[in-house]
XYZ file of C-alpha atoms in Angstrom:
459
model
C -37.526 24.580 -49.745
C -34.756 23.027 -51.825
C -35.174 19.431 -50.624
C -38.446 17.651 -49.865
C -37.031 15.863 -46.829
C -36.458 19.207 -45.103
C -40.182 19.057 -44.295
C -39.265 16.613 -41.506
C -38.121 19.669 -39.527
C -41.603 21.214 -39.308
C -43.176 18.898 -36.684
C -40.041 19.247 -34.557
C -40.331 23.040 -34.658
C -44.054 22.954 -33.851
C -43.480 20.618 -30.899
C -40.625 22.803 -29.665
C -42.822 25.917 -29.612
C -45.674 24.067 -27.888
C -43.371 22.722 -25.168
C -41.838 26.207 -24.813
C -45.300 27.536 -23.909
C -45.658 24.792 -21.296
C -42.250 25.603 -19.842
C -43.140 29.268 -19.345
C -46.525 28.416 -17.764
C -44.780 26.263 -15.171
C -42.181 28.990 -14.699
C -44.977 31.414 -13.791
C -46.431 28.838 -11.407
C -43.037 28.485 -9.706
C -42.664 32.253 -9.523
C -45.956 32.488 -7.639
C -44.937 29.635 -5.342
C -41.878 31.667 -4.321
C -44.316 34.347 -3.141
C -47.348 32.289 -2.085
C -45.801 29.155 -0.662
C -48.892 26.941 -0.828
C -50.058 28.031 -4.302
C -51.469 24.921 -6.061
C -50.291 22.721 -3.194
C -50.636 19.732 -2.946
C -51.736 19.337 -6.591
C -48.469 20.763 -7.991
C -45.767 20.991 -5.285
C -42.812 23.293 -5.925
C -40.371 20.430 -6.567
C -42.707 18.990 -9.222
C -43.262 22.380 -10.879
C -39.501 22.877 -10.989
C -38.917 19.439 -12.529
C -41.503 20.105 -15.218
C -40.153 23.616 -15.893
C -36.534 22.515 -16.324
C -37.300 19.249 -18.123
C -39.556 21.016 -20.630
C -36.725 23.481 -21.288
C -34.294 20.681 -22.078
C -36.765 18.683 -24.187
C -38.032 21.576 -26.295
C -34.490 22.738 -27.002
C -33.612 19.183 -28.097
C -36.633 19.216 -30.414
C -35.377 22.556 -31.752
C -31.842 21.243 -32.311
C -33.138 18.145 -34.088
C -35.486 20.184 -36.263
C -32.652 22.563 -37.132
C -30.416 19.641 -38.099
C -33.108 18.086 -40.287
C -33.556 21.436 -42.036
C -29.968 22.584 -42.556
C -28.177 19.266 -43.170
C -29.881 18.606 -46.557
C -28.928 22.106 -47.747
C -25.357 21.823 -46.446
C -24.839 18.339 -47.895
C -26.844 19.091 -51.061
C -28.740 15.830 -50.765
C -31.967 14.471 -49.314
C -32.061 13.043 -45.785
C -30.967 9.424 -45.522
C -34.379 8.409 -44.129
C -37.202 10.953 -43.692
C -39.464 8.164 -42.379
C -36.995 7.402 -39.576
C -36.921 11.096 -38.675
C -40.716 11.251 -38.413
C -40.928 7.971 -36.478
C -38.399 9.203 -33.911
C -40.329 12.462 -33.610
C -43.476 10.670 -32.464
C -41.572 8.334 -30.146
C -39.752 11.261 -28.527
C -42.923 13.340 -28.225
C -44.988 10.540 -26.678
C -42.190 9.550 -24.288
C -41.679 13.166 -23.244
C -45.388 13.760 -22.692
C -45.716 10.522 -20.691
C -42.785 11.542 -18.500
C -44.256 14.983 -17.755
C -47.632 13.411 -16.950
C -45.810 10.971 -14.691
C -44.254 13.863 -12.770
C -47.652 15.539 -12.379
C -49.883 12.546 -11.651
C -47.697 10.039 -9.795
C -45.722 10.398 -6.581
C -42.033 10.600 -7.533
C -41.011 7.651 -5.345
C -43.777 5.539 -6.876
C -42.722 6.651 -10.367
C -39.128 5.634 -9.597
C -40.159 2.215 -8.355
C -42.474 1.591 -11.316
C -39.889 2.531 -13.966
C -36.923 0.430 -12.890
C -34.991 2.798 -10.647
C -34.453 -0.127 -8.235
C -32.592 -1.928 -11.024
C -30.377 1.008 -12.019
C -30.707 4.098 -9.833
C -30.497 7.174 -12.057
C -33.324 9.372 -10.749
C -33.488 12.127 -8.157
C -30.748 14.401 -9.486
C -31.379 17.937 -10.695
C -32.072 18.134 -14.458
C -31.669 14.332 -14.685
C -34.902 13.441 -12.890
C -36.160 11.403 -15.865
C -37.132 7.785 -15.153
C -34.763 5.065 -16.344
C -37.120 4.087 -19.173
C -37.227 7.690 -20.402
C -33.429 7.937 -20.333
C -33.157 4.732 -22.357
C -35.744 6.124 -24.786
C -33.730 9.323 -25.158
C -30.636 7.277 -26.022
C -32.570 5.242 -28.627
C -34.036 8.373 -30.228
C -30.637 10.107 -30.173
C -28.866 7.155 -31.800
C -31.501 6.879 -34.529
C -31.337 10.629 -35.120
C -27.531 10.633 -35.251
C -27.522 7.640 -37.600
C -29.899 9.489 -39.923
C -27.923 12.740 -39.865
C -24.497 11.079 -40.079
C -25.459 8.924 -43.056
C -26.797 12.030 -44.797
C -23.513 13.878 -44.234
C -21.447 10.889 -45.387
C -23.287 10.610 -48.704
C -23.259 14.335 -49.513
C -21.098 17.451 -49.531
C -19.024 18.024 -46.398
C -18.960 21.568 -45.015
C -17.535 23.103 -41.862
C -21.058 23.895 -40.644
C -22.308 20.310 -41.044
C -19.173 18.820 -39.435
C -19.295 21.206 -36.456
C -23.005 20.518 -35.991
C -22.361 16.776 -36.152
C -19.575 17.075 -33.550
C -21.912 18.976 -31.235
C -24.779 16.503 -31.649
C -22.561 13.454 -31.093
C -21.033 15.159 -28.060
C -24.522 15.834 -26.708
C -25.400 12.141 -26.973
C -22.101 10.866 -25.562
C -22.098 13.119 -22.504
C -25.733 12.212 -21.762
C -24.542 8.662 -21.076
C -23.074 9.912 -17.785
C -26.655 10.375 -16.577
C -26.703 6.584 -16.114
C -23.703 6.751 -13.762
C -24.837 7.475 -10.225
C -22.079 6.574 -7.742
C -22.869 6.255 -4.042
C -20.092 8.696 -3.112
C -21.658 12.166 -3.249
C -18.456 13.918 -4.386
C -18.031 11.541 -7.336
C -21.750 11.825 -8.072
C -21.581 15.614 -8.400
C -18.234 15.419 -10.245
C -19.673 13.335 -13.090
C -23.123 14.939 -12.944
C -21.510 18.116 -14.258
C -20.164 16.116 -17.212
C -23.735 16.084 -18.471
C -24.999 19.467 -17.310
C -21.929 21.686 -17.818
C -20.422 19.924 -20.831
C -23.776 20.222 -22.553
C -24.489 23.908 -22.032
C -20.911 25.213 -21.851
C -19.371 22.694 -24.217
C -20.980 20.768 -27.058
C -24.188 22.842 -27.186
C -22.026 25.845 -28.099
C -20.920 23.955 -31.225
C -24.566 23.358 -32.143
C -25.401 27.009 -31.480
C -22.460 28.322 -33.532
C -23.218 26.089 -36.533
C -26.916 27.050 -36.543
C -26.080 30.754 -36.299
C -23.473 30.458 -39.063
C -25.982 28.712 -41.359
C -28.625 31.402 -40.897
C -26.094 34.224 -41.360
C -24.893 32.720 -44.650
C -28.487 32.631 -45.860
C -29.605 36.090 -44.770
C -26.417 38.056 -45.516
C -24.964 36.437 -48.634
C -21.455 36.754 -47.141
C -18.924 34.273 -48.543
C -19.010 30.903 -46.824
C -15.205 30.951 -46.414
C -15.364 34.082 -44.269
C -18.065 32.691 -41.990
C -16.325 29.330 -41.688
C -13.073 30.993 -40.533
C -15.039 32.719 -37.772
C -16.648 29.398 -36.909
C -13.248 27.728 -36.452
C -12.153 30.456 -34.029
C -15.395 30.403 -32.025
C -15.579 26.647 -31.514
C -11.882 26.451 -30.579
C -12.337 29.136 -27.925
C -15.549 27.506 -26.706
C -14.020 24.064 -26.280
C -10.733 25.210 -24.702
C -12.442 27.440 -22.145
C -15.596 25.379 -21.629
C -14.062 21.943 -21.062
C -11.532 22.989 -18.413
C -13.964 25.650 -17.176
C -16.021 22.760 -15.758
C -13.773 23.296 -12.738
C -15.846 26.251 -11.541
C -18.430 23.679 -10.419
C -15.818 21.805 -8.372
C -14.956 24.570 -5.921
C -16.981 23.366 -2.933
C -17.917 19.720 -3.561
C -14.866 18.059 -1.996
C -12.440 18.019 -4.940
C -8.749 19.046 -4.662
C -7.964 22.745 -4.176
C -6.288 23.115 -7.568
C -9.751 23.188 -9.144
C -10.283 26.613 -7.571
C -7.417 27.929 -9.713
C -8.177 25.959 -12.876
C -11.890 26.620 -12.627
C -11.449 30.336 -11.943
C -8.926 30.970 -14.715
C -10.577 29.052 -17.541
C -14.156 29.945 -16.690
C -13.085 33.599 -16.566
C -12.096 33.114 -20.220
C -15.472 31.624 -21.180
C -17.010 35.004 -22.123
C -14.467 35.292 -24.969
C -16.184 32.888 -27.427
C -19.552 34.526 -26.702
C -18.073 37.959 -27.345
C -16.553 36.590 -30.545
C -19.990 35.300 -31.523
C -21.488 38.768 -31.007
C -18.780 40.421 -33.117
C -19.214 37.668 -35.702
C -22.978 38.211 -36.038
C -22.781 42.004 -36.357
C -19.774 41.827 -38.675
C -21.539 39.447 -41.045
C -24.719 41.544 -41.111
C -22.690 44.724 -41.768
C -20.907 42.982 -44.663
C -24.114 41.598 -46.160
C -24.411 41.566 -49.915
C -28.194 41.726 -49.994
C -31.227 42.698 -47.954
C -32.951 39.466 -47.098
C -36.750 39.779 -46.868
C -36.797 37.940 -43.518
C -35.731 40.810 -41.277
C -37.186 39.071 -38.210
C -34.654 36.252 -38.609
C -31.835 38.817 -38.869
C -33.036 40.439 -35.637
C -33.111 37.087 -33.819
C -29.605 36.277 -35.086
C -28.162 39.560 -33.837
C -30.046 39.212 -30.559
C -28.608 35.749 -30.031
C -25.050 37.059 -30.092
C -25.741 39.957 -27.730
C -27.873 38.102 -25.197
C -25.623 35.030 -25.159
C -22.657 37.262 -24.366
C -24.549 39.074 -21.595
C -26.174 35.996 -20.053
C -23.516 33.321 -20.441
C -20.525 35.661 -20.595
C -21.016 38.700 -18.372
C -23.411 37.199 -15.812
C -21.347 34.006 -15.754
C -18.171 35.948 -15.047
C -19.837 37.890 -12.214
C -19.746 34.872 -9.909
C -17.258 32.471 -11.471
C -14.086 33.374 -9.537
C -13.658 31.162 -6.486
C -13.284 34.006 -3.907
C -16.564 35.531 -5.147
C -18.340 32.216 -5.663
C -17.586 31.309 -2.030
C -20.335 33.782 -1.103
C -22.630 33.633 -4.142
C -22.940 29.923 -4.990
C -26.466 28.598 -4.798
C -27.961 32.081 -4.509
C -30.396 33.901 -6.786
C -27.360 35.267 -8.640
C -26.939 31.743 -10.032
C -30.597 31.758 -11.094
C -30.143 35.147 -12.797
C -27.198 33.816 -14.804
C -29.049 30.614 -15.709
C -32.131 32.400 -17.003
C -30.374 34.887 -19.262
C -27.736 32.397 -20.430
C -30.273 29.778 -21.523
C -32.474 32.384 -23.160
C -29.661 34.238 -24.902
C -27.634 31.281 -26.093
C -30.072 28.470 -26.820
C -33.672 29.693 -26.783
C -32.828 32.558 -29.126
C -30.739 30.494 -31.542
C -33.571 27.950 -31.893
C -36.036 30.797 -32.464
C -33.592 32.245 -35.017
C -33.632 28.965 -36.899
C -37.417 28.656 -36.687
C -37.837 32.265 -37.805
C -35.719 31.621 -40.887
C -36.886 28.105 -41.780
C -40.612 28.042 -41.007
C -41.672 30.537 -43.704
C -39.720 28.522 -46.292
C -41.250 25.277 -45.031
C -44.639 26.949 -45.529
C -43.803 27.870 -49.116
C -42.568 31.470 -48.956
C -39.230 33.237 -48.623
C -40.299 35.148 -45.513
C -43.403 35.897 -43.513
C -45.609 38.823 -44.628
C -44.905 42.256 -43.192
C -47.595 42.105 -40.508
C -46.315 38.745 -39.256
C -42.751 40.039 -39.105
C -43.848 43.121 -37.158
C -45.590 40.860 -34.636
C -42.523 38.650 -34.444
C -40.261 41.644 -33.836
C -42.610 42.849 -31.101
C -42.370 39.396 -29.529
C -38.572 39.595 -29.746
C -38.463 42.867 -27.835
C -41.119 41.879 -25.290
C -39.418 38.583 -24.440
C -35.887 39.977 -24.518
C -36.593 43.076 -22.413
C -38.645 40.957 -19.985
C -35.741 38.527 -19.648
C -33.336 41.388 -18.974
C -35.582 42.560 -16.132
C -36.042 39.014 -14.797
C -32.245 38.773 -14.681
C -31.826 42.170 -13.010
C -34.476 41.434 -10.371
C -32.962 38.029 -9.595
C -29.501 39.622 -9.430
C -30.735 42.219 -6.957
C -32.422 39.486 -4.920
C -29.209 37.457 -4.983
C -26.999 40.338 -3.863
C -29.331 41.107 -0.955
C -29.613 37.413 -0.117
C -25.827 37.000 -0.024
C -25.459 40.042 2.227
C -28.203 39.052 4.658
C -27.415 35.356 4.759
C -23.645 35.076 4.333
C -21.829 38.388 4.794
C -23.708 40.243 7.543
C -22.376 40.225 11.128
C -25.822 38.947 12.130
C -26.659 36.509 9.300
C -30.270 35.538 8.779
C -31.565 32.038 8.173
C -32.421 31.038 4.611
C -36.181 31.516 5.034
C -35.792 34.812 6.917
C -33.582 36.107 4.081
C -36.200 34.985 1.539
C -38.804 37.154 3.274
C -36.546 40.170 2.847
C -36.184 39.728 -0.925
C -39.895 39.108 -1.569
C -40.318 42.418 -3.408
C -37.857 41.268 -6.069
C -39.774 37.997 -6.476
C -42.956 39.961 -7.148
C -41.127 42.083 -9.727
C -39.641 38.957 -11.317
C -43.119 37.425 -11.578
C -44.556 40.454 -13.382
C -41.592 40.468 -15.756
C -42.382 36.791 -16.389
C -45.959 37.723 -17.284
C -44.621 40.197 -19.855
C -42.350 37.459 -21.223
C -45.371 35.163 -21.574
C -47.293 37.898 -23.405
C -44.329 38.199 -25.773
C -44.443 34.455 -26.374
C -48.166 34.646 -27.177
C -47.433 37.463 -29.650
C -44.796 35.190 -31.193
C -47.415 32.469 -31.617
C -49.835 34.997 -33.137
C -47.238 35.936 -35.766
C -47.626 32.490 -37.356
C -51.297 33.188 -38.084
C -50.977 36.760 -39.394
C -52.216 37.130 -42.977
C -50.749 39.155 -45.773
C -48.353 39.061 -48.711
C -44.641 39.632 -49.041
C -43.901 41.681 -52.145
C -40.845 41.275 -54.310
C -39.222 38.558 -52.177
C -36.744 35.999 -53.418
C -35.526 33.063 -51.360
């Protein structure tokens, strides 16, 4: 660890992993509720389990992004953080607020929670992914502003690099677009129009800048390739991501009451969205092939390569499968959407955070890389989680194709619930794949406690 203030990243990484475990547990609960409709009802209804599952995903990824920024910014700027104490204070505020919100979902009726937290003053609740109470949303803004102040002041006083500037752009974009979560117009078309400015422009816009900068940082460290080469790739990737992702928002506007031209704009530009993810895959493999040294942390190299491949498959290929308006007319809102969402989030954002943790945590613990046994366990966890996610995606895709045929294409279409009965086998298969994924996550946790020594390693 080159700078003492990089230690601020460790609690963020630990919290991220802990919340990741919670997210997967609630995912397994939801999977069973698809099959056994009254499982854990009324203690944990399906809508509550889904809120907790998706909100934990968002929160733990934000913890991961913040931890990554607190680790890499000091090295990129060659200076200590502006205020390590502020970073730690915001960690505890964010963690307590997040935990209180999740407990609120689980212990309090949602309508009562809304009334008690000021939703009558400014109605922001009740929308998918943005279910957080008003007080929680305000807390997120406060934490984000303090975090961005800390990171920005650090960048301003130190060396400026392409990686730090791109990361800063992504983080500021994340905060700015979140402000649209406070805008909840009465008109449903306008509501959905601006709702996507948070959801889409996060995951298919500014988050891609964060992902690319984190991946570039790790690849510089583990390959020894010249910074200039990696930065040129970074320029290309973020340009492609922003051009295709921003206008590609139109693929969410096909059927919500917006003008017809969005079917053309959305189809064309979202069909181009796989290009930056393919470029990221080529970038990762190219840098590893050109490496000037064998870094002792081979687990981090594996996660980095996996990020490129799985992001391209999940966000690129599976996104393209149902992004053209004539196809999406039949597939929107089906399990095909769920298949794309699962692999895209895992491949693009879960894996890049785990890449960063895999690289940084050993150094934060005082060694260049984890011992051999720990790395073997971590690689096993990589393959268990990744292969399980591939099968989850395939099973959901199969369920979606059958659902579309039975419910929307057939000459004798079935009702929604009747179609769900027909795809139940795929839900069982998805659940068992989820169990394997959870086992892989437990193996990942076990890797942190494996003992041993790493011989002949240099950071």
